[in-house]
Coordinates of C-alpha atoms in Angstrom, one line a residue:
Chain A
M215 CA 124.7 24.9 48.8
F216 CA 124.2 23.2 45.4
G217 CA 122.3 24.2 42.3
G218 CA 120.9 27.5 41.2
G219 CA 121.9 30.1 38.6
R220 CA 124.3 32.9 38.8
E221 CA 122.0 35.3 40.6
E222 CA 121.1 32.8 43.2
A223 CA 124.8 31.8 43.5
S224 CA 125.9 35.4 44.3
A225 CA 123.2 35.8 46.9
R226 CA 123.9 32.6 49.0
P227 CA 126.5 32.8 51.8
I228 CA 129.8 31.2 51.0
P229 CA 131.8 29.2 53.5
Y230 CA 134.6 31.1 55.2
D231 CA 137.9 29.7 53.9
A232 CA 140.8 30.5 56.2
D233 CA 143.1 29.4 53.4
R234 CA 142.2 32.3 51.1
P235 CA 145.4 34.4 51.8
A236 CA 147.6 31.3 51.3
V237 CA 145.8 30.4 48.1
E238 CA 146.1 33.9 46.7
A239 CA 149.8 33.9 47.6
A240 CA 150.3 30.6 45.8
R241 CA 148.5 31.9 42.8
R242 CA 150.8 34.9 42.6
D243 CA 153.9 32.8 43.4
P244 CA 153.6 29.0 43.0
G245 CA 156.6 28.7 45.3
A246 CA 154.3 29.8 48.1
F247 CA 152.3 26.6 47.7
D248 CA 154.6 25.2 50.3
A249 CA 152.5 26.8 53.1
L250 CA 149.4 24.9 51.9
Y251 CA 151.3 21.7 51.5
R252 CA 152.7 21.8 55.0
K253 CA 149.3 22.6 56.5
Y254 CA 147.6 19.7 54.7
V255 CA 150.2 17.0 54.1
A256 CA 149.3 15.1 57.3
Q257 CA 145.6 15.3 56.6
V258 CA 145.9 14.0 53.0
Y259 CA 148.4 11.4 54.1
S260 CA 146.1 10.2 56.9
F261 CA 143.1 9.9 54.6
A262 CA 145.3 8.0 52.0
L263 CA 146.7 5.7 54.8
Y264 CA 143.3 4.8 56.1
E265 CA 142.0 4.1 52.6
T266 CA 145.0 2.2 51.2
R267 CA 146.2 0.7 54.5
D268 CA 149.7 0.8 53.1
Q269 CA 152.4 3.4 53.9
H270 CA 154.0 3.4 50.4
A271 CA 150.7 3.5 48.6
A272 CA 149.6 6.4 50.9
E273 CA 152.8 8.3 50.1
D274 CA 152.3 7.8 46.4
L275 CA 148.8 9.0 46.6
T276 CA 149.8 12.0 48.7
E277 CA 152.4 13.0 46.2
Q278 CA 150.0 12.6 43.3
V279 CA 147.4 14.8 45.2
F280 CA 149.7 17.7 45.9
L281 CA 151.3 17.7 42.4
S282 CA 147.8 17.7 40.9
A283 CA 146.7 20.5 43.3
L284 CA 149.7 22.6 42.4
R285 CA 149.2 22.3 38.7
A286 CA 145.4 22.9 38.9
L287 CA 145.5 25.7 41.5
P288 CA 144.7 28.4 38.8
K289 CA 141.5 26.5 38.1
F290 CA 140.3 26.3 41.7
R291 CA 137.2 28.3 42.3
E292 CA 135.6 28.9 45.7
R293 CA 132.3 29.3 44.0
S294 CA 130.9 27.7 40.9
E295 CA 127.4 27.1 39.6
D296 CA 127.1 23.7 41.0
A297 CA 129.0 23.7 44.2
D298 CA 130.9 26.0 46.7
S299 CA 134.2 24.9 47.9
T300 CA 137.1 25.7 50.2
F301 CA 140.7 24.8 49.4
R302 CA 140.5 21.9 51.8
V303 CA 137.4 20.5 50.3
W304 CA 138.9 20.8 46.8
L305 CA 142.1 19.1 47.9
F306 CA 140.1 16.2 49.4
R307 CA 138.1 15.9 46.2
I308 CA 141.3 15.5 44.3
A309 CA 142.4 12.9 46.9
R310 CA 139.2 11.0 46.5
N311 CA 139.4 11.0 42.7
A312 CA 143.0 10.0 42.8
L313 CA 142.1 7.1 45.1
A314 CA 139.2 6.0 42.8
N315 CA 141.5 6.1 39.8
E316 CA 144.2 4.1 41.6
R317 CA 141.6 1.5 42.6
R318 CA 140.3 1.3 39.1
R319 CA 143.8 1.0 37.7
S320 CA 144.9 -1.7 40.1
R321 CA 141.5 -3.5 40.3
R322 CA 142.2 -4.5 43.8
H323 CA 141.8 -3.3 47.3
P324 CA 145.1 -3.3 49.3
Q325 CA 144.8 -5.7 52.2
A326 CA 147.9 -4.7 54.2
P327 CA 147.1 -4.2 57.8
L328 CA 147.2 -0.7 59.2
D329 CA 149.8 -1.6 61.8
D330 CA 150.4 2.0 62.7
A331 CA 146.9 2.5 63.9
L332 CA 147.2 -0.5 66.1
E333 CA 150.2 1.0 67.9
L334 CA 147.9 3.4 69.6
A335 CA 149.0 2.5 73.1
A336 CA 152.7 2.8 72.3
L337 CA 153.2 5.7 74.6
T338 CA 150.9 4.6 77.3
P339 CA 153.1 4.0 80.4
D340 CA 151.3 1.0 81.8
P341 CA 152.0 -2.2 79.8
A342 CA 148.7 -3.8 80.8
E343 CA 146.9 -0.7 79.6
Q344 CA 149.0 -0.8 76.3
V345 CA 147.8 -4.3 75.6
A346 CA 144.1 -3.5 76.4
S347 CA 144.2 -0.3 74.3
A348 CA 145.8 -1.9 71.4
E349 CA 143.3 -4.7 71.5
I350 CA 140.3 -2.4 71.6
A351 CA 141.8 -0.2 68.9
G352 CA 142.4 -3.3 66.8
R353 CA 138.7 -4.4 67.2
A354 CA 137.5 -0.9 66.4
W355 CA 139.7 -0.7 63.3
A356 CA 138.6 -4.1 62.1
A357 CA 135.0 -3.1 62.4
I358 CA 135.7 0.2 60.5
A359 CA 137.7 -1.6 57.8
E360 CA 134.8 -3.9 57.0
L361 CA 132.4 -1.0 56.3
P362 CA 131.4 -0.2 52.7
D363 CA 133.7 2.3 51.2
D364 CA 131.4 5.3 51.4
R365 CA 130.5 4.8 55.1
R366 CA 134.2 4.2 56.0
Q367 CA 135.3 7.3 54.1
A368 CA 132.6 9.4 55.8
L369 CA 133.7 8.2 59.2
V370 CA 137.4 8.9 58.4
L371 CA 136.6 12.4 57.1
R372 CA 134.4 13.0 60.2
F373 CA 136.7 11.7 62.9
V374 CA 140.2 11.9 61.5
E375 CA 139.9 15.0 59.4
E376 CA 137.3 16.5 61.7
M377 CA 135.3 17.8 58.8
S378 CA 131.7 19.1 59.2
T379 CA 128.9 17.2 57.5
R380 CA 128.7 20.1 55.0
E381 CA 132.4 19.7 54.1
I382 CA 132.1 15.9 53.8
A383 CA 129.0 16.3 51.6
A384 CA 131.0 18.6 49.3
V385 CA 134.0 16.2 49.2
M386 CA 131.8 13.2 48.5
G387 CA 129.4 14.9 46.1
R388 CA 126.4 13.8 48.3
S389 CA 123.7 15.8 50.1
E390 CA 124.3 16.7 53.8
G391 CA 121.4 14.4 54.7
A392 CA 122.9 11.5 52.9
V393 CA 126.2 12.0 54.7
R394 CA 124.5 12.1 58.1
V395 CA 122.9 8.8 57.2
L396 CA 126.2 7.3 56.1
V397 CA 127.9 8.4 59.3
H398 CA 125.0 7.2 61.5
R399 CA 124.9 3.8 59.7
G400 CA 128.7 3.4 59.9
L401 CA 128.7 4.1 63.6
R402 CA 125.8 1.7 64.1
S403 CA 127.6 -1.1 62.3
V404 CA 130.7 -0.5 64.3
A405 CA 128.7 -0.5 67.5
R406 CA 127.1 -3.8 66.6
R407 CA 130.5 -5.4 65.8
L408 CA 131.9 -4.2 69.1
G409 CA 128.8 -5.2 71.1
Chain B
M118 CA 108.6 14.7 56.6
M119 CA 111.8 13.1 57.9
S120 CA 112.0 9.3 58.2
R121 CA 113.0 7.7 61.4
H122 CA 116.5 7.0 59.9
E123 CA 116.9 10.6 59.0
R124 CA 115.9 11.7 62.5
D125 CA 118.3 9.3 64.1
A126 CA 121.0 10.4 61.7
E127 CA 120.4 14.0 62.6
R128 CA 120.6 13.3 66.3
T129 CA 123.8 11.4 65.8
D130 CA 125.2 14.3 63.8
R131 CA 124.4 16.8 66.6
Y132 CA 126.0 14.4 69.1
L133 CA 129.2 14.2 67.1
E134 CA 129.3 17.9 66.7
R135 CA 129.4 18.2 70.5
L136 CA 131.8 15.2 71.0
L137 CA 134.3 16.3 68.4
G138 CA 134.0 20.0 69.3
S139 CA 134.2 19.4 73.0
L140 CA 131.0 21.4 73.3
P141 CA 128.9 21.2 76.5
V142 CA 125.7 19.1 76.5
T143 CA 122.5 20.9 77.3
L144 CA 119.3 19.4 78.7
A145 CA 117.6 20.0 75.4
D146 CA 120.1 17.7 73.6
E147 CA 118.8 14.3 72.7
E148 CA 121.5 11.7 72.7
P149 CA 121.8 8.7 70.5
A150 CA 121.7 5.2 72.0
L151 CA 124.5 4.2 74.4
P152 CA 126.2 1.6 72.2
L153 CA 126.4 4.2 69.4
R154 CA 127.8 6.8 71.8
E155 CA 130.4 4.3 73.0
A156 CA 131.4 3.4 69.5
A157 CA 131.8 7.1 68.6
R158 CA 134.0 7.7 71.6
L159 CA 136.1 4.7 70.8
I160 CA 136.5 5.7 67.2
Q161 CA 137.4 9.2 68.3
H162 CA 140.4 7.8 70.3
T163 CA 141.3 5.0 67.8
L164 CA 141.3 6.9 64.5
V165 CA 144.2 9.2 65.0
R166 CA 145.7 11.4 62.3
S167 CA 149.0 10.1 60.9
H168 CA 152.0 12.2 59.9
P169 CA 154.2 11.0 57.0
S170 CA 157.9 10.4 57.7
F171 CA 160.0 13.5 57.8
R172 CA 162.1 12.2 54.9
F173 CA 159.0 11.8 52.7
E174 CA 157.6 15.2 53.6
E175 CA 160.9 16.9 52.7
R176 CA 161.3 15.0 49.5
L177 CA 157.9 15.9 48.3
A178 CA 158.3 19.5 49.4
A179 CA 161.5 19.7 47.3
R180 CA 159.7 18.1 44.3
L181 CA 156.8 20.6 44.6
E182 CA 159.3 23.5 44.9
K183 CA 161.0 22.3 41.7
E184 CA 157.7 21.9 39.9
A185 CA 156.6 25.4 41.0
R186 CA 159.9 27.0 39.8
A187 CA 160.0 25.0 36.5
P188 CA 159.7 27.0 33.3
G189 CA 156.1 26.9 32.1
S190 CA 154.6 26.4 35.5
T191 CA 151.9 28.7 36.7
R192 CA 153.0 32.3 36.9
P193 CA 151.1 35.4 37.8
D194 CA 150.7 36.3 34.2
D195 CA 149.4 32.9 33.3
A196 CA 146.8 33.1 36.0
A197 CA 145.7 36.7 35.2
G198 CA 142.0 37.0 35.4
Q199 CA 141.7 33.7 37.2
L200 CA 142.4 35.0 40.7
I201 CA 139.7 34.2 43.2
A202 CA 137.3 37.1 43.4
F203 CA 137.0 37.9 47.1
H204 CA 133.7 39.5 47.5
A205 CA 133.2 42.3 50.0
L206 CA 131.0 40.3 52.3
A207 CA 128.9 41.5 55.1
G208 CA 130.0 39.9 58.4
D209 CA 126.9 37.7 58.6
Q210 CA 127.6 36.3 55.1
I211 CA 130.9 34.9 56.2
R212 CA 130.6 32.0 58.5
S213 CA 132.7 29.2 59.7
D214 CA 131.3 25.7 59.4
R215 CA 132.1 24.7 62.9
P216 CA 133.7 25.9 66.1
E217 CA 137.4 25.7 66.6
R218 CA 138.6 22.2 67.5
R219 CA 141.0 21.3 70.2
A220 CA 144.4 20.1 69.0
R221 CA 144.4 16.4 68.0
G222 CA 147.0 13.8 68.6
Y223 CA 149.2 12.8 65.7
L224 CA 150.8 9.6 64.7
L225 CA 154.3 10.5 63.6
G226 CA 155.7 8.2 61.0
G227 CA 154.6 5.2 62.9
A228 CA 155.1 6.5 66.4
I229 CA 151.9 7.4 68.1
A230 CA 151.8 10.8 69.7
S231 CA 148.1 10.8 70.6
G232 CA 147.6 12.0 74.1
V233 CA 151.1 13.2 74.6
S234 CA 152.0 16.8 75.2
I235 CA 153.1 19.2 72.5
A236 CA 156.5 19.1 74.1
S237 CA 156.7 15.4 73.5
I238 CA 155.7 15.9 69.9
A239 CA 158.2 18.6 69.5
G240 CA 160.8 16.3 71.0
V241 CA 160.0 13.5 68.5
L242 CA 160.2 16.0 65.7
A243 CA 163.5 17.4 66.9
W244 CA 164.9 13.9 67.2
R245 CA 163.6 13.1 63.7
R246 CA 165.1 16.3 62.2
A247 CA 168.4 15.7 63.9
R248 CA 168.5 12.2 62.7
A249 CA 167.6 13.1 59.1
A250 CA 170.1 16.0 59.2
A251 CA 172.9 13.8 60.3
A252 CA 172.3 11.5 57.3
S253 CA 171.7 14.3 54.8
P254 CA 174.6 15.2 52.4
V255 CA 173.2 18.7 52.4
S256 CA 173.8 19.0 56.1
L257 CA 177.2 17.5 55.8
R258 CA 178.1 20.2 53.3
V259 CA 176.8 22.9 55.6
E260 CA 178.7 21.6 58.6
R261 CA 182.0 21.3 56.7
P262 CA 184.3 24.3 57.5
A263 CA 184.8 26.7 54.6

């Protein structure tokens, strides 16, 4: 997936990107970017919410990501000399960079609780079940929240965004093997905390 | 030669592919340890995707639309020569990274919709839209008789 010169790059298979038609349309007419925005707004917002743990910060980050993506769309390449990409991977790279910049700028980690995630049982009909589910969800989230940044991000991208190891590797700029180890260690840490 | 950690990580990765893709388990599949499988199943049900509020989504959509239409924004001529080159690929060169996933639950602006039916989600959305529309000056203008 990574490395190699032009000849090698043209010979290797490229990931199928279901967003190609929408990306092409948005390049021809920026107004058509709305379709990509609607498709990915919840994914980007979720990632931002799990990382910032604050609704307003997540909204700010989401806004920043989509404005940057719209402006930079002409520069988006599915294939370059160092990495292949899909629109989604590219979007999440922007999100990750925006998050890193924001953290550098503020020099702090938001500590607000992710209350929304703890309301998991809100629609469960049985009140006893609601309490039990919320408690388990709370313990699970507490365990995840304590993970080092890279492990937590890998888990969120794997479980919430349902990305493949290959996609996560491209988003995080790591090898697929490194991502597998991050996810495995993240899960093992959560399992220990829950055990 | 893979280390034990790498082998374990690969086994976990295969397990997650099956778990998240709802794929069947075969006899040849080696499973990770029980606590790790339990943690994975719990995280699968705990980490739900959230949807921003309808108000925020529409406000940002309007801002993007304005940005897209602004003079000096990207236009076809600006992007000439920068369009993605879609290579004529043989079928076996195009591949999807993973099988289609089942639909996931959503958390809608603070209300959890995980595990509820599409009809319920649609109901919540319709309610939100109706509420937002009622408060919107745009909708008031639309509803006012000419």
